[in-house]
Amino acid sequence: MNTVPEPNTASTVVSWIDLGKMAYQSALLVQEQQAAALLSSDVDEQVVFTVEHPPTITIGKNGTRDHIVASDEELSRLGFEVFNVDRGGDVTYHGPGQLVVYPVLHLNPWKNDVSRYVRMLEEVVLLALQEVDVEGRRLEGYPGVWVGDAKICAIGARVKRRNTGEFVTSHGLAFNVTTDLNHFQTIIPCGIVDKGVTSVRELTSDPVSYVDWQQRILHSFAEVFEVSLAEKR
C-alpha cells in the first residue's frame, strides 16, 4: 500500500496521483489534459503524477534519432516504443524499475521561475540520495543528477504560460531505481557520449525497493517544494 508523506504546515497543497505501470502515450495524455486545464484556468489544482513505463525511448525537441543506436529490429525484439515529444532535452530511456515523476504545476508559489524549478527538481533527488549516503551532484551544463560521471536521474521539463502569466509545467524527472542499465545501450543518453548511467541498485549493496524509493522521492519533493502532498485516486 502506498503511503502519502505526512502533511506539513505549508499553505500550498499538491495532489499526488500514482498512475502505476502505464504505457507512455497513456500517461502523456493524462498529464497533457491536466496541463491544458491549468493553462485555461479551468482548474487551479497542482498535481504530481508518478508512473513506471514499459521500455520506451523518447526524443526531445533538441534530440535526434541518430542518438538511437539500436536497429528497429532490435528495438522491436526488446519490446521498445519510440516517441517524439515536446519536452526539452535529447534522447531519454524509460522502463521498468525507473521512477518517473510528472509535476503539472503552475509556478506562482515558486516565484514563477523556470530555472529555479529545474534546480528544485534536481534538489529533490539529491536530498533523497543523501538519506542513503549516496553523494549525488549537479554537473555544469548537464541538467539532471549525477553520481560521479554517471547519470542517475534525467530531467526534461516543458513549460507554457497562462494568460495570467504563470508558467505551467509538464514532463519532469526519470530516476533510475532498479532500472536495467543494459537498456541504455540502445541510445546515446541525452546525446552525451563520454558519460555513463547508473541506478540506486548499482550503487548500494542493500536491497532496493521501487515503492520505498517512490516514497522517499515524494517526501523529498514535499520538503524541497515546501508543500503538503495529498494522495488522490
Coordinates of N, CA, C and O in Angstrom, one line a residue, residues 37-127:
A37 N -5.9 22.0 -18.6 CA -6.9 22.6 -17.7 C -6.3 23.7 -16.9 O -6.9 24.7 -16.6
L38 N -5.0 23.5 -16.5 CA -4.4 24.6 -15.7 C -4.1 25.8 -16.6 O -4.3 26.9 -16.2
L39 N -3.7 25.5 -17.8 CA -3.4 26.6 -18.8 C -4.7 27.5 -19.0 O -4.6 28.7 -19.2
S40 N -5.8 26.8 -19.1 CA -7.0 27.5 -19.4 C -7.7 28.1 -18.2 O -8.7 28.8 -18.3
S41 N -7.1 27.8 -17.0 CA -7.6 28.3 -15.7 C -8.9 27.6 -15.4 O -9.7 28.1 -14.5
D42 N -9.2 26.5 -16.0 CA -10.4 25.7 -15.7 C -10.3 25.1 -14.3 O -11.3 24.9 -13.6
V43 N -9.0 24.8 -13.9 CA -8.7 24.3 -12.6 C -7.5 25.0 -12.1 O -6.8 25.7 -12.8
D44 N -7.3 25.0 -10.8 CA -6.1 25.6 -10.2 C -5.3 24.5 -9.4 O -4.4 24.8 -8.6
E45 N -5.7 23.3 -9.5 CA -5.1 22.2 -8.8 C -3.7 21.9 -9.2 O -3.5 21.7 -10.4
Q46 N -2.8 21.8 -8.3 CA -1.4 21.4 -8.5 C -1.3 19.9 -8.4 O -1.8 19.3 -7.4
V47 N -0.7 19.2 -9.3 CA -0.7 17.7 -9.3 C 0.7 17.2 -9.6 O 1.4 17.7 -10.5
V48 N 1.1 16.1 -8.9 CA 2.3 15.4 -9.2 C 1.9 14.0 -9.6 O 1.2 13.3 -8.7
F49 N 2.2 13.5 -10.8 CA 1.9 12.1 -11.2 C 3.2 11.3 -11.0 O 4.3 11.8 -11.4
T50 N 3.1 10.1 -10.5 CA 4.2 9.1 -10.5 C 3.8 8.0 -11.4 O 2.6 7.6 -11.4
V51 N 4.8 7.4 -12.1 CA 4.4 6.3 -13.1 C 5.7 5.5 -13.4 O 6.8 6.0 -13.3
E52 N 5.5 4.3 -13.8 CA 6.5 3.4 -14.3 C 6.1 2.9 -15.7 O 5.0 2.4 -15.9
H53 N 7.0 3.2 -16.7 CA 6.7 2.9 -18.0 C 7.3 1.6 -18.5 O 8.3 1.1 -18.0
P54 N 6.7 0.9 -19.5 CA 7.4 -0.2 -20.2 C 8.6 0.4 -21.0 O 8.7 1.6 -21.1
P55 N 9.4 -0.4 -21.6 CA 10.6 0.1 -22.3 C 10.2 1.1 -23.4 O 9.5 0.8 -24.3
T56 N 10.7 2.3 -23.3 CA 10.3 3.4 -24.2 C 11.5 4.3 -24.4 O 12.2 4.6 -23.4
I57 N 11.6 4.8 -25.6 CA 12.6 5.9 -25.9 C 11.9 7.1 -26.3 O 11.0 7.0 -27.2
T58 N 12.2 8.2 -25.8 CA 11.6 9.5 -26.2 C 12.7 10.4 -26.7 O 13.8 10.4 -26.2
I59 N 12.3 11.2 -27.7 CA 13.2 12.1 -28.4 C 12.7 13.5 -28.1 O 11.6 13.9 -28.6
G60 N 13.4 14.3 -27.4 CA 13.0 15.7 -27.1 C 13.2 16.6 -28.2 O 13.8 16.3 -29.3
K61 N 12.8 17.9 -28.0 CA 12.9 18.9 -29.1 C 14.3 19.2 -29.5 O 14.5 19.6 -30.7
N62 N 15.3 18.9 -28.7 CA 16.7 19.2 -29.1 C 17.4 17.9 -29.5 O 18.6 17.9 -29.7
G63 N 16.6 16.8 -29.7 CA 17.2 15.5 -29.9 C 17.2 15.1 -31.4 O 16.7 15.8 -32.2
T64 N 17.8 14.0 -31.7 CA 17.8 13.4 -33.0 C 17.8 11.9 -32.9 O 18.3 11.3 -32.0
R65 N 17.1 11.3 -33.9 CA 17.0 9.9 -34.0 C 18.4 9.2 -34.2 O 18.6 8.0 -33.9
D66 N 19.4 10.0 -34.6 CA 20.7 9.5 -34.7 C 21.3 9.0 -33.4 O 22.3 8.2 -33.4
H67 N 20.7 9.5 -32.3 CA 21.2 9.1 -31.0 C 20.5 7.8 -30.5 O 20.7 7.4 -29.3
I68 N 19.7 7.2 -31.3 CA 19.3 5.8 -31.1 C 20.2 4.9 -31.9 O 20.2 4.9 -33.1
V69 N 21.0 4.1 -31.2 CA 22.0 3.3 -31.9 C 21.5 1.9 -32.2 O 22.2 1.2 -33.0
A70 N 20.5 1.4 -31.6 CA 19.9 0.1 -31.9 C 19.1 0.1 -33.1 O 18.5 1.2 -33.5
S71 N 19.1 -0.9 -33.9 CA 18.3 -1.0 -35.1 C 16.8 -1.1 -34.7 O 16.4 -1.5 -33.6
D72 N 15.9 -0.8 -35.7 CA 14.5 -1.0 -35.5 C 14.2 -2.4 -35.1 O 13.3 -2.7 -34.3
E73 N 14.9 -3.4 -35.7 CA 14.6 -4.8 -35.4 C 14.9 -5.1 -34.0 O 14.2 -5.9 -33.3
E74 N 16.1 -4.6 -33.5 CA 16.5 -4.9 -32.1 C 15.5 -4.2 -31.1 O 15.1 -4.8 -30.1
L75 N 15.1 -3.0 -31.4 CA 14.1 -2.3 -30.6 C 12.8 -3.1 -30.5 O 12.2 -3.3 -29.4
S76 N 12.4 -3.6 -31.6 CA 11.1 -4.4 -31.7 C 11.3 -5.7 -30.9 O 10.4 -6.1 -30.1
R77 N 12.4 -6.3 -31.0 CA 12.7 -7.6 -30.3 C 12.6 -7.3 -28.8 O 12.2 -8.2 -28.0
L78 N 13.1 -6.2 -28.3 CA 13.2 -5.8 -26.9 C 11.9 -5.3 -26.4 O 11.7 -5.0 -25.2
G79 N 10.9 -5.0 -27.3 CA 9.6 -4.5 -26.9 C 9.6 -3.0 -26.7 O 8.7 -2.5 -25.9
F80 N 10.5 -2.3 -27.3 CA 10.6 -0.8 -27.1 C 9.6 -0.1 -28.0 O 9.3 -0.6 -29.1
E81 N 9.1 1.0 -27.5 CA 8.4 2.0 -28.4 C 9.2 3.3 -28.4 O 9.9 3.6 -27.5
V82 N 9.1 4.1 -29.5 CA 9.8 5.3 -29.7 C 8.9 6.4 -30.0 O 8.0 6.3 -30.8
F83 N 9.0 7.6 -29.3 CA 8.1 8.7 -29.5 C 9.0 10.0 -29.6 O 9.9 10.2 -28.8
N84 N 8.5 10.9 -30.4 CA 9.0 12.3 -30.4 C 8.1 13.0 -29.5 O 6.9 12.9 -29.5
V85 N 8.7 13.8 -28.6 CA 7.9 14.5 -27.5 C 8.3 16.0 -27.5 O 9.4 16.4 -28.0
D86 N 7.5 16.8 -26.8 CA 7.7 18.2 -26.9 C 8.4 18.8 -25.6 O 8.3 20.0 -25.3
R87 N 9.0 17.9 -24.9 CA 9.8 18.4 -23.7 C 11.2 18.9 -24.2 O 11.6 18.6 -25.4
G88 N 12.0 19.6 -23.4 CA 13.3 19.9 -23.7 C 14.2 18.7 -23.6 O 13.8 17.6 -23.2
G89 N 15.4 18.8 -24.1 CA 16.4 17.7 -24.0 C 16.5 16.9 -25.2 O 15.9 17.2 -26.3
D90 N 17.2 15.8 -25.1 CA 17.6 14.9 -26.2 C 16.9 13.6 -26.1 O 15.7 13.5 -25.8
V91 N 17.6 12.5 -26.3 CA 17.0 11.2 -26.2 C 17.1 10.6 -24.8 O 18.1 10.7 -24.1
T92 N 16.0 10.1 -24.3 CA 15.9 9.5 -23.0 C 15.2 8.2 -23.0 O 14.3 7.9 -23.9
Y93 N 15.6 7.3 -22.1 CA 15.0 6.0 -21.9 C 14.1 6.0 -20.7 O 14.4 6.5 -19.7
H94 N 13.0 5.3 -20.8 CA 12.1 5.0 -19.7 C 11.9 3.5 -19.7 O 11.8 2.9 -20.8
G95 N 11.7 2.9 -18.5 CA 11.5 1.5 -18.5 C 11.2 1.0 -17.1 O 11.2 1.8 -16.1
P96 N 11.0 -0.3 -16.9 CA 10.7 -0.9 -15.6 C 11.8 -0.6 -14.6 O 13.0 -0.6 -15.0
G97 N 11.4 -0.3 -13.4 CA 12.4 0.0 -12.3 C 12.8 1.4 -12.3 O 13.6 1.8 -11.5
Q98 N 12.3 2.2 -13.2 CA 12.6 3.7 -13.2 C 11.4 4.5 -12.7 O 10.3 4.3 -13.3
L99 N 11.6 5.3 -11.7 CA 10.5 6.1 -11.2 C 10.4 7.4 -12.0 O 11.4 8.2 -12.1
V100 N 9.3 7.6 -12.7 CA 9.1 8.8 -13.5 C 8.1 9.7 -12.7 O 7.1 9.3 -12.2
V101 N 8.5 11.0 -12.6 CA 7.7 11.9 -11.8 C 7.3 13.1 -12.8 O 8.2 13.7 -13.3
Y102 N 6.0 13.3 -12.9 CA 5.5 14.4 -13.8 C 4.8 15.4 -13.0 O 3.6 15.3 -12.7
P103 N 5.4 16.5 -12.5 CA 4.7 17.5 -11.8 C 4.0 18.4 -12.9 O 4.6 18.9 -13.8
V104 N 2.7 18.6 -12.7 CA 1.9 19.5 -13.5 C 1.5 20.6 -12.6 O 0.5 20.5 -11.9
L105 N 2.3 21.7 -12.6 CA 2.1 22.8 -11.7 C 2.1 24.1 -12.3 O 2.7 24.3 -13.4
H106 N 1.4 25.1 -11.7 CA 1.7 26.5 -12.1 C 2.7 27.0 -11.1 O 2.7 26.7 -9.9
L107 N 3.7 27.8 -11.6 CA 4.9 28.1 -10.8 C 4.7 29.4 -9.9 O 5.7 29.9 -9.4
N108 N 3.5 29.9 -9.8 CA 3.3 31.1 -8.9 C 3.9 30.9 -7.5 O 4.5 31.8 -7.0
P109 N 3.7 29.8 -6.8 CA 4.2 29.6 -5.5 C 5.7 29.6 -5.4 O 6.3 29.7 -4.3
W110 N 6.4 29.4 -6.6 CA 7.8 29.3 -6.6 C 8.4 30.4 -7.5 O 9.3 30.2 -8.3
K111 N 7.8 31.6 -7.3 CA 8.3 32.9 -8.0 C 8.3 32.8 -9.5 O 8.9 33.6 -10.2
N112 N 7.5 31.9 -10.0 CA 7.3 31.8 -11.5 C 8.7 31.7 -12.2 O 8.8 32.2 -13.3
D113 N 9.6 31.0 -11.6 CA 11.0 30.9 -12.1 C 11.3 29.6 -12.6 O 11.4 28.6 -11.8
V114 N 11.4 29.4 -13.9 CA 11.6 28.1 -14.5 C 13.0 27.5 -14.2 O 13.1 26.3 -13.8
S115 N 14.0 28.3 -14.2 CA 15.4 27.8 -13.9 C 15.4 27.3 -12.4 O 16.0 26.3 -12.1
R116 N 14.8 28.1 -11.5 CA 14.7 27.7 -10.1 C 13.9 26.3 -10.0 O 14.3 25.5 -9.2
Y117 N 12.9 26.2 -10.8 CA 12.1 25.0 -10.7 C 12.9 23.8 -11.1 O 12.9 22.7 -10.4
V118 N 13.7 23.9 -12.2 CA 14.6 22.7 -12.6 C 15.6 22.4 -11.5 O 15.9 21.3 -11.2
R119 N 16.2 23.5 -10.9 CA 17.2 23.2 -9.8 C 16.5 22.5 -8.6 O 17.1 21.7 -7.9
M120 N 15.2 22.9 -8.4 CA 14.5 22.2 -7.3 C 14.2 20.8 -7.6 O 14.3 19.9 -6.7
L121 N 13.9 20.4 -8.8 CA 13.7 19.0 -9.2 C 15.0 18.3 -8.9 O 15.0 17.1 -8.4
E122 N 16.2 18.9 -9.3 CA 17.4 18.2 -9.0 C 17.6 18.0 -7.5 O 18.1 17.0 -7.0
E123 N 17.3 19.1 -6.7 CA 17.5 19.0 -5.3 C 16.6 17.9 -4.7 O 17.1 17.3 -3.7
V124 N 15.4 17.7 -5.2 CA 14.6 16.6 -4.7 C 15.4 15.3 -4.7 O 15.4 14.5 -3.7
V125 N 16.1 15.0 -5.8 CA 16.8 13.7 -5.9 C 18.1 13.7 -5.1 O 18.4 12.8 -4.4
L126 N 18.8 14.9 -5.1 CA 20.0 15.0 -4.3 C 19.7 14.7 -2.8 O 20.4 14.0 -2.1
L127 N 18.6 15.3 -2.3 CA 18.2 15.1 -0.9 C 17.9 13.7 -0.6 O 18.3 13.1 0.4

